[in-house]
mmCIF file of C-alpha atoms in Angstrom:
data_model
loop_
_atom_site.group_PDB
_atom_site.id
_atom_site.type_symbol
_atom_site.label_atom_id
_atom_site.label_comp_id
_atom_site.label_asym_id
_atom_site.label_seq_id
_atom_site.Cartn_x
_atom_site.Cartn_y
_atom_site.Cartn_z
ATOM 1 C CA MET J 1 21.697 -3.318 -12.703
ATOM 2 C CA ARG J 2 19.111 -1.972 -15.115
ATOM 3 C CA GLN J 3 16.742 -4.837 -14.281
ATOM 4 C CA VAL J 4 17.155 -4.121 -10.561
ATOM 5 C CA LEU J 5 16.239 -0.487 -11.169
ATOM 6 C CA LYS J 6 13.141 -1.537 -13.095
ATOM 7 C CA HIS J 7 12.063 -4.061 -10.448
ATOM 8 C CA ARG J 8 12.931 -2.335 -7.200
ATOM 9 C CA GLU J 9 10.666 -4.621 -5.184
ATOM 10 C CA ALA J 10 13.323 -7.301 -5.772
ATOM 11 C CA VAL J 11 15.635 -5.264 -3.539
ATOM 12 C CA THR J 12 13.016 -5.406 -0.778
ATOM 13 C CA VAL J 13 12.717 -9.174 -1.165
ATOM 14 C CA ILE J 14 16.473 -9.446 -0.743
ATOM 15 C CA GLY J 15 16.208 -7.212 2.330
ATOM 16 C CA VAL J 16 13.549 -9.494 3.854
ATOM 17 C CA VAL J 17 15.725 -12.564 3.266
ATOM 18 C CA ILE J 18 18.778 -10.862 4.783
ATOM 19 C CA LEU J 19 16.745 -9.709 7.794
ATOM 20 C CA PHE J 20 15.401 -13.215 8.420
ATOM 21 C CA ALA J 21 18.886 -14.674 8.074
ATOM 22 C CA ALA J 22 20.442 -12.094 10.415
ATOM 23 C CA VAL J 23 17.884 -12.602 13.188
ATOM 24 C CA ALA J 24 17.924 -16.398 12.712
ATOM 25 C CA ALA J 25 21.698 -16.360 13.182
ATOM 26 C CA VAL J 26 21.130 -15.002 16.707
ATOM 27 C CA HIS J 27 17.852 -16.812 17.470
ATOM 28 C CA PRO J 28 17.226 -19.858 15.217
ATOM 29 C CA SER J 29 13.683 -20.127 16.595
ATOM 30 C CA PHE J 30 12.808 -16.964 14.628
ATOM 31 C CA VAL J 31 12.506 -19.051 11.461
ATOM 32 C CA SER J 32 10.535 -21.863 13.076
ATOM 33 C CA GLY J 33 7.265 -22.820 11.449
ATOM 34 C CA GLY J 34 5.170 -21.481 14.300
ATOM 35 C CA ASN J 35 6.858 -18.086 14.347
ATOM 36 C CA LEU J 36 6.706 -17.726 10.563
ATOM 37 C CA ALA J 37 2.966 -18.430 10.729
ATOM 38 C CA ARG J 38 2.603 -15.754 13.419
ATOM 39 C CA VAL J 39 4.542 -13.255 11.317
ATOM 40 C CA ALA J 40 2.346 -14.037 8.300
ATOM 41 C CA ASN J 41 -0.797 -13.625 10.401
ATOM 42 C CA SER J 42 0.482 -10.309 11.773
ATOM 43 C CA THR J 43 1.257 -9.067 8.260
ATOM 44 C CA VAL J 44 -2.256 -9.493 6.864
ATOM 45 C CA ILE J 45 -3.759 -6.200 8.087
ATOM 46 C CA LEU J 46 -0.737 -4.090 7.144
ATOM 47 C CA ALA J 47 -0.465 -5.798 3.739
ATOM 48 C CA LEU J 48 -4.104 -4.972 2.894
ATOM 49 C CA LEU J 49 -3.662 -1.349 3.967
ATOM 50 C CA ALA J 50 -0.335 -1.058 2.118
ATOM 51 C CA ALA J 51 -1.910 -2.360 -1.088
ATOM 52 C CA GLY J 52 -4.684 0.234 -0.856
ATOM 53 C CA SER J 53 -2.177 2.983 -0.123
ATOM 54 C CA ALA J 54 -0.099 1.846 -3.111
ATOM 55 C CA VAL J 55 -3.029 2.231 -5.510
ATOM 56 C CA VAL J 56 -3.553 5.809 -4.311
ATOM 57 C CA ILE J 57 0.145 6.702 -4.350
ATOM 58 C CA ILE J 58 0.487 5.406 -7.903
ATOM 59 C CA THR J 59 -2.030 8.100 -8.929
ATOM 60 C CA ARG J 60 0.343 10.666 -7.354
ATOM 61 C CA ASN J 61 -1.877 11.201 -4.312
ATOM 62 C CA ILE J 62 -1.741 10.142 -0.669
ATOM 63 C CA ASP J 63 -4.211 8.636 1.794
ATOM 64 C CA VAL J 64 -3.525 9.057 5.507
ATOM 65 C CA SER J 65 -7.072 8.139 6.547
ATOM 66 C CA VAL J 66 -6.869 4.346 6.136
ATOM 67 C CA GLY J 67 -6.436 3.756 9.879
ATOM 68 C CA SER J 68 -9.559 5.763 10.704
ATOM 69 C CA THR J 69 -11.459 4.081 7.875
ATOM 70 C CA MET J 70 -10.490 0.696 9.278
ATOM 71 C CA ALA J 71 -11.678 1.707 12.757
ATOM 72 C CA LEU J 72 -15.028 3.127 11.599
ATOM 73 C CA THR J 73 -15.899 0.244 9.282
ATOM 74 C CA GLY J 74 -14.790 -2.275 11.906
ATOM 75 C CA ILE J 75 -16.998 -0.663 14.555
ATOM 76 C CA VAL J 76 -19.997 -0.716 12.226
ATOM 77 C CA GLY J 77 -19.333 -4.348 11.390
ATOM 78 C CA ALA J 78 -18.891 -5.300 15.049
ATOM 79 C CA LEU J 79 -22.179 -3.653 16.021
ATOM 80 C CA MET J 80 -23.980 -5.387 13.168
ATOM 81 C CA LEU J 81 -22.561 -8.786 14.064
ATOM 82 C CA ARG J 82 -23.313 -8.318 17.747
ATOM 83 C CA GLY J 83 -26.851 -7.269 16.838
ATOM 84 C CA GLY J 84 -27.501 -10.540 15.041
ATOM 85 C CA THR J 85 -26.960 -9.492 11.420
ATOM 86 C CA PRO J 86 -26.007 -12.495 9.249
ATOM 87 C CA ILE J 87 -22.245 -12.633 8.665
ATOM 88 C CA PRO J 88 -22.416 -12.373 4.829
ATOM 89 C CA VAL J 89 -24.663 -9.303 5.050
ATOM 90 C CA ALA J 90 -22.405 -7.623 7.593
ATOM 91 C CA VAL J 91 -19.315 -8.324 5.466
ATOM 92 C CA VAL J 92 -20.899 -6.817 2.349
ATOM 93 C CA VAL J 93 -22.081 -3.724 4.236
ATOM 94 C CA VAL J 94 -18.638 -3.174 5.792
ATOM 95 C CA LEU J 95 -16.873 -3.470 2.434
ATOM 96 C CA ALA J 96 -19.397 -1.155 0.749
ATOM 97 C CA LEU J 97 -19.005 1.388 3.555
ATOM 98 C CA GLY J 98 -15.227 1.283 3.204
ATOM 99 C CA ALA J 99 -15.457 1.919 -0.539
ATOM 100 C CA LEU J 100 -17.868 4.798 0.095
ATOM 101 C CA LEU J 101 -15.619 6.415 2.705
ATOM 102 C CA GLY J 102 -12.683 6.123 0.321
ATOM 103 C CA ALA J 103 -14.700 7.573 -2.549
ATOM 104 C CA VAL J 104 -15.457 10.626 -0.393
ATOM 105 C CA ASN J 105 -11.731 11.304 -0.321
ATOM 106 C CA GLY J 106 -11.492 10.886 -4.080
ATOM 107 C CA ILE J 107 -14.386 13.259 -4.751
ATOM 108 C CA GLY J 108 -12.888 15.885 -2.472
ATOM 109 C CA VAL J 109 -9.512 15.618 -4.207
ATOM 110 C CA THR J 110 -10.869 15.674 -7.770
ATOM 111 C CA TYR J 111 -14.013 17.781 -7.871
ATOM 112 C CA GLY J 112 -13.310 19.704 -4.667
ATOM 113 C CA HIS J 113 -9.692 20.399 -5.739
ATOM 114 C CA VAL J 114 -8.512 19.814 -2.169
ATOM 115 C CA PRO J 115 -4.884 18.631 -1.904
ATOM 116 C CA SER J 116 -4.886 14.930 -1.088
ATOM 117 C CA ILE J 117 -2.891 15.293 2.128
ATOM 118 C CA VAL J 118 -5.299 17.962 3.405
ATOM 119 C CA MET J 119 -8.406 16.034 2.372
ATOM 120 C CA THR J 120 -7.339 12.783 3.962
ATOM 121 C CA LEU J 121 -6.089 14.501 7.122
ATOM 122 C CA GLY J 122 -9.580 15.945 7.427
ATOM 123 C CA THR J 123 -11.304 12.607 6.973
ATOM 124 C CA LEU J 124 -8.776 10.969 9.301
ATOM 125 C CA ALA J 125 -10.066 13.211 12.087
ATOM 126 C CA ALA J 126 -13.694 13.074 10.960
ATOM 127 C CA TYR J 127 -13.907 9.283 10.707
ATOM 128 C CA ARG J 128 -12.117 8.909 14.039
ATOM 129 C CA GLY J 129 -14.569 11.356 15.613
ATOM 130 C CA ILE J 130 -17.566 9.494 14.202
ATOM 131 C CA SER J 131 -16.135 6.273 15.620
ATOM 132 C CA PHE J 132 -15.927 7.913 19.045
ATOM 133 C CA LEU J 133 -19.513 9.155 18.808
ATOM 134 C CA ILE J 134 -20.783 5.696 17.891
ATOM 135 C CA THR J 135 -18.941 3.878 20.668
ATOM 136 C CA GLY J 136 -18.915 6.589 23.310
ATOM 137 C CA GLY J 137 -15.253 5.823 23.805
ATOM 138 C CA TYR J 138 -15.882 2.187 24.748
ATOM 139 C CA SER J 139 -14.754 -0.945 22.937
ATOM 140 C CA VAL J 140 -17.262 -3.033 21.003
ATOM 141 C CA GLU J 141 -16.877 -6.544 22.363
ATOM 142 C CA ASN J 142 -18.745 -9.856 22.418
ATOM 143 C CA ILE J 143 -18.337 -10.496 18.690
ATOM 144 C CA PRO J 144 -20.211 -13.737 17.868
ATOM 145 C CA THR J 145 -18.128 -16.875 18.263
ATOM 146 C CA ALA J 146 -19.062 -18.024 14.755
ATOM 147 C CA TYR J 147 -17.222 -15.042 13.299
ATOM 148 C CA ARG J 148 -14.257 -15.125 15.687
ATOM 149 C CA ARG J 149 -13.724 -18.777 14.834
ATOM 150 C CA VAL J 150 -12.571 -17.700 11.366
ATOM 151 C CA GLY J 151 -9.494 -16.154 12.954
ATOM 152 C CA THR J 152 -8.444 -19.490 14.452
ATOM 153 C CA LEU J 153 -8.917 -21.732 11.399
ATOM 154 C CA GLU J 154 -5.795 -22.983 9.635
ATOM 155 C CA LEU J 155 -5.052 -24.470 6.232
ATOM 156 C CA LEU J 156 -1.708 -26.073 5.389
ATOM 157 C CA GLY J 157 -0.154 -24.677 8.540
ATOM 158 C CA LEU J 158 -1.221 -21.070 7.923
ATOM 159 C CA PRO J 159 -4.296 -19.186 9.171
ATOM 160 C CA VAL J 160 -7.184 -19.121 6.713
ATOM 161 C CA LEU J 161 -7.130 -15.325 6.936
ATOM 162 C CA VAL J 162 -3.627 -15.350 5.432
ATOM 163 C CA TRP J 163 -4.780 -17.416 2.452
ATOM 164 C CA GLY J 164 -7.804 -15.164 2.004
ATOM 165 C CA ALA J 165 -5.639 -12.045 2.061
ATOM 166 C CA VAL J 166 -3.235 -13.619 -0.443
ATOM 167 C CA ALA J 167 -6.155 -14.288 -2.795
ATOM 168 C CA VAL J 168 -7.463 -10.719 -2.449
ATOM 169 C CA LEU J 169 -4.035 -9.156 -2.945
ATOM 170 C CA PHE J 170 -3.326 -11.403 -5.927
ATOM 171 C CA GLY J 171 -6.584 -10.197 -7.488
ATOM 172 C CA VAL J 172 -5.697 -6.552 -6.865
ATOM 173 C CA GLY J 173 -2.262 -7.155 -8.373
ATOM 174 C CA LEU J 174 -3.800 -8.660 -11.502
ATOM 175 C CA LEU J 175 -6.231 -5.753 -11.760
ATOM 176 C CA MET J 176 -3.394 -3.244 -11.599
ATOM 177 C CA GLY J 177 -0.975 -5.094 -13.849
ATOM 178 C CA ARG J 178 -3.137 -6.865 -16.410
ATOM 179 C CA THR J 179 -6.204 -4.745 -17.090
ATOM 180 C CA ARG J 180 -7.006 -1.532 -18.921
ATOM 181 C CA LEU J 181 -8.215 0.012 -15.674
ATOM 182 C CA GLY J 182 -4.867 -0.682 -14.053
ATOM 183 C CA ARG J 183 -2.987 0.861 -16.969
ATOM 184 C CA HIS J 184 -5.147 3.960 -16.638
ATOM 185 C CA VAL J 185 -4.220 4.202 -12.945
ATOM 186 C CA TYR J 186 -0.525 4.168 -13.859
ATOM 187 C CA ALA J 187 -1.054 6.642 -16.705
ATOM 188 C CA THR J 188 -2.896 9.047 -14.389
ATOM 189 C CA GLY J 189 -0.040 9.034 -11.904
ATOM 190 C CA ASP J 190 2.689 9.241 -14.529
ATOM 191 C CA ASN J 191 1.226 12.157 -16.491
ATOM 192 C CA LEU J 192 -2.163 13.471 -15.451
ATOM 193 C CA GLY J 193 -2.510 15.940 -18.311
ATOM 194 C CA GLY J 194 -1.287 13.506 -20.936
ATOM 195 C CA ALA J 195 -3.600 10.760 -19.675
ATOM 196 C CA HIS J 196 -6.564 13.137 -19.884
ATOM 197 C CA LEU J 197 -5.660 14.086 -23.454
ATOM 198 C CA ILE J 198 -5.678 10.461 -24.621
ATOM 199 C CA GLY J 199 -9.145 9.882 -23.177
ATOM 200 C CA VAL J 200 -8.490 8.600 -19.654
ATOM 201 C CA ARG J 201 -11.140 9.785 -17.219
ATOM 202 C CA THR J 202 -8.592 10.862 -14.672
ATOM 203 C CA ASN J 203 -11.086 12.098 -12.068
ATOM 204 C CA GLY J 204 -12.871 8.766 -12.152
ATOM 205 C CA ILE J 205 -9.557 6.931 -11.860
ATOM 206 C CA VAL J 206 -8.537 8.907 -8.767
ATOM 207 C CA ILE J 207 -11.938 8.277 -7.163
ATOM 208 C CA PHE J 208 -11.563 4.572 -7.993
ATOM 209 C CA ALA J 209 -8.115 4.512 -6.360
ATOM 210 C CA TYR J 210 -9.438 6.020 -3.140
ATOM 211 C CA ALA J 211 -12.468 3.713 -3.169
ATOM 212 C CA ALA J 212 -10.122 0.736 -3.555
ATOM 213 C CA SER J 213 -8.070 2.001 -0.625
ATOM 214 C CA GLY J 214 -11.215 2.309 1.504
ATOM 215 C CA LEU J 215 -12.398 -1.135 0.428
ATOM 216 C CA LEU J 216 -9.098 -2.747 1.424
ATOM 217 C CA ALA J 217 -9.137 -0.833 4.724
ATOM 218 C CA ALA J 218 -12.579 -2.317 5.396
ATOM 219 C CA ALA J 219 -11.225 -5.771 4.540
ATOM 220 C CA ALA J 220 -8.458 -5.142 7.072
ATOM 221 C CA ALA J 221 -11.143 -4.242 9.633
ATOM 222 C CA LEU J 222 -12.885 -7.569 9.034
ATOM 223 C CA VAL J 223 -9.587 -9.357 9.608
ATOM 224 C CA PHE J 224 -9.018 -7.305 12.775
ATOM 225 C CA LEU J 225 -12.406 -8.349 14.154
ATOM 226 C CA ALA J 226 -11.724 -12.014 13.476
ATOM 227 C CA GLN J 227 -8.252 -11.887 15.030
ATOM 228 C CA ILE J 228 -8.961 -9.721 18.088
ATOM 229 C CA GLY J 229 -12.667 -10.284 18.720
ATOM 230 C CA SER J 230 -13.282 -6.657 19.684
ATOM 231 C CA ILE J 231 -12.586 -3.149 18.409
ATOM 232 C CA SER J 232 -12.409 0.401 19.755
ATOM 233 C CA ASN J 233 -12.333 3.857 18.222
ATOM 234 C CA GLN J 234 -8.540 3.838 18.713
ATOM 235 C CA ALA J 235 -8.045 0.819 16.444
ATOM 236 C CA GLY J 236 -5.587 1.401 13.634
ATOM 237 C CA GLN J 237 -4.279 4.661 15.068
ATOM 238 C CA GLY J 238 -0.942 5.437 13.424
ATOM 239 C CA ILE J 239 -1.041 2.416 11.117
ATOM 240 C CA GLU J 240 -1.525 4.650 8.065
ATOM 241 C CA MET J 241 2.110 5.746 8.325
ATOM 242 C CA ARG J 242 3.246 2.135 8.358
ATOM 243 C CA ALA J 243 1.059 1.387 5.330
ATOM 244 C CA ILE J 244 2.597 4.254 3.368
ATOM 245 C CA ALA J 245 6.069 3.236 4.521
ATOM 246 C CA ALA J 246 5.450 -0.356 3.390
ATOM 247 C CA ALA J 247 4.373 0.825 -0.066
ATOM 248 C CA VAL J 248 7.395 3.112 -0.452
ATOM 249 C CA ILE J 249 9.827 0.496 0.853
ATOM 250 C CA GLY J 250 8.318 -1.914 -1.675
ATOM 251 C CA GLY J 251 9.181 0.373 -4.585
ATOM 252 C CA VAL J 252 6.064 2.539 -4.975
ATOM 253 C CA ALA J 253 7.285 6.019 -5.915
ATOM 254 C CA LEU J 254 5.680 8.975 -4.125
ATOM 255 C CA SER J 255 5.949 10.877 -7.405
ATOM 256 C CA GLY J 256 3.369 8.498 -8.901
ATOM 257 C CA GLY J 257 3.146 6.126 -11.834
ATOM 258 C CA VAL J 258 5.641 3.575 -10.475
ATOM 259 C CA GLY J 259 5.239 0.538 -8.221
ATOM 260 C CA THR J 260 3.400 -2.744 -7.815
ATOM 261 C CA ILE J 261 1.001 -4.306 -5.345
ATOM 262 C CA ALA J 262 3.469 -7.155 -4.855
ATOM 263 C CA GLY J 263 6.123 -4.652 -3.857
ATOM 264 C CA ALA J 264 3.806 -3.029 -1.305
ATOM 265 C CA VAL J 265 3.012 -6.447 0.189
ATOM 266 C CA VAL J 266 6.717 -7.315 0.421
ATOM 267 C CA GLY J 267 7.257 -3.953 2.109
ATOM 268 C CA ALA J 268 4.593 -4.884 4.658
ATOM 269 C CA VAL J 269 6.349 -8.209 5.260
ATOM 270 C CA PHE J 270 9.626 -6.360 5.769
ATOM 271 C CA ILE J 271 8.141 -3.961 8.332
ATOM 272 C CA THR J 272 6.332 -6.727 10.226
ATOM 273 C CA THR J 273 9.478 -8.844 10.258
ATOM 274 C CA ALA J 274 11.569 -5.899 11.464
ATOM 275 C CA THR J 275 9.187 -5.117 14.331
ATOM 276 C CA SER J 276 8.770 -8.793 15.261
ATOM 277 C CA SER J 277 12.531 -9.266 15.364
ATOM 278 C CA LEU J 278 12.914 -6.597 18.052
ATOM 279 C CA SER J 279 11.593 -8.883 20.787
ATOM 280 C CA PHE J 280 13.907 -11.682 19.682
ATOM 281 C CA LEU J 281 16.872 -9.315 19.816
ATOM 282 C CA GLY J 282 15.888 -7.977 23.229
ATOM 283 C CA ILE J 283 15.162 -4.466 21.933
ATOM 284 C CA PRO J 284 12.277 -2.596 23.648
ATOM 285 C CA GLY J 285 9.115 -2.394 21.562
ATOM 286 C CA PHE J 286 8.978 1.419 21.684
ATOM 287 C CA TRP J 287 11.926 1.431 19.250
ATOM 288 C CA ALA J 288 9.649 0.032 16.521
ATOM 289 C CA ASP J 289 8.579 3.421 15.129
ATOM 290 C CA THR J 290 12.183 4.634 15.206
ATOM 291 C CA VAL J 291 13.323 1.597 13.240
ATOM 292 C CA ILE J 292 10.508 1.948 10.702
ATOM 293 C CA GLY J 293 11.208 5.678 10.323
ATOM 294 C CA ALA J 294 14.889 5.011 9.678
ATOM 295 C CA ILE J 295 14.049 2.325 7.126
ATOM 296 C CA LEU J 296 11.607 4.676 5.400
ATOM 297 C CA LEU J 297 14.192 7.468 5.203
ATOM 298 C CA VAL J 298 16.701 5.067 3.647
ATOM 299 C CA ALA J 299 14.051 3.893 1.163
ATOM 300 C CA LEU J 300 13.140 7.471 0.219
ATOM 301 C CA PHE J 301 16.796 8.394 -0.230
ATOM 302 C CA ALA J 302 17.398 5.312 -2.380
ATOM 303 C CA ASP J 303 14.239 6.024 -4.404
ATOM 304 C CA ALA J 304 15.364 9.594 -5.070
ATOM 305 C CA ARG J 305 18.813 8.412 -6.160
ATOM 306 C CA VAL J 306 17.377 5.748 -8.437
ATOM 307 C CA ARG J 307 14.910 8.147 -10.055
ATOM 308 C CA ALA J 308 17.676 10.720 -10.575
ATOM 309 C CA ALA J 309 19.858 8.064 -12.228
ATOM 310 C CA LEU J 310 17.001 6.973 -14.480
ATOM 311 C CA ASP J 311 16.244 10.598 -15.422
ATOM 312 C CA ARG J 312 19.897 11.209 -16.308
ATOM 313 C CA ARG J 313 19.975 8.069 -18.428
ATOM 314 C CA ARG J 314 16.744 9.048 -20.163
ATOM 315 C CA LEU J 315 18.076 12.520 -20.942
ATOM 316 C CA ALA J 316 21.353 11.094 -22.223
ATOM 317 C CA GLU J 317 19.536 8.708 -24.543
ATOM 318 C CA ARG J 318 17.303 11.516 -25.788
ATOM 319 C CA TYR J 319 20.333 13.727 -26.436
ATOM 320 C CA ARG J 320 22.082 10.898 -28.293
ATOM 321 C CA VAL J 321 19.037 10.324 -30.520
ATOM 322 C CA ARG J 322 18.857 14.020 -31.364
ATOM 323 C CA GLN J 323 22.560 14.105 -32.190
ATOM 324 C CA ASP J 324 22.166 11.098 -34.502
ATOM 325 C CA ARG J 325 19.271 12.809 -36.281
ATOM 326 C CA ARG J 326 21.270 16.019 -36.727
ATOM 327 C CA GLU J 327 24.179 14.092 -38.200
ATOM 328 C CA LEU J 328 21.856 12.337 -40.653
ATOM 329 C CA VAL J 329 20.328 15.659 -41.715
ATOM 330 C CA PHE J 330 23.779 17.243 -42.115
ATOM 331 C CA GLU J 331 24.998 14.342 -44.223
ATOM 332 C CA GLY J 332 21.912 14.619 -46.411
ATOM 333 C CA GLU J 333 22.511 18.332 -47.014
ATOM 334 C CA VAL J 334 26.172 18.057 -47.994
ATOM 335 C CA ARG J 335 25.845 14.888 -50.004
ATOM 336 C CA PRO J 336 25.945 15.710 -53.801
#
């Protein structure tokens, strides 16, 4: 039980397996190779956004602007590609723009002392408005065939975009779990004041987290362009809530300092699987948000219960240690 509490993403993995098994029991075709590939392809964008949201949440902040960031960077990339800009140049510019837009959030939160929810709500509207001004409300279409072809390529039965996203997410996971920078991100979210006292540049870490979120949102925009072949200023509207839900369902605590990128990705798989299963079960698609909201509420309730149990255990262990020390001191005083 203690190991389950420490690795809460394992619970989400079990949930994904149970969900697949339950739907497959009604419709065996749900676990066919073709449908699994479609589910994986549909998960890519949400998984990238969930990973970026997880990095920010681990610092005890929130980012609700990832959908708008994805739309704005995707529109810029689409216009560049349609204008004849070489694909590598356009990709680099889009990723750099995403990191810059994310860093704006981080600077506002740290040096501007604006609460993260307020700051990112502001940029959510601002980036969406800029997207509308650029496009005039129309979709950007006619993306070059050379770029759209990437969305149709497959390797070992899965789209190349899925393998690329796996590589990117694996790298982000290693960065968070195996490097000094990653440890500083966790320390900042766990105890901001304590991290600052031991030399962690907490403002820089928060800005980095938001820049990473913006970068991954831009990567999601590149995937969107390859999959869809067009983009509008409404792209990604509302997806930020799903990204946050995926991170929380995957074990990332809203109180900061806890969670993994792998857990956020598994949470994205769970949400995509849940929404995809609705059509197989004959449930209207408009129930998707209701289902995700219910799942998120259950995850938040479970997270609160788990954290309360861990806090009680920690306090009990601390009390026991103090009692042992008092007994040792008392024995030392009365001993002749």
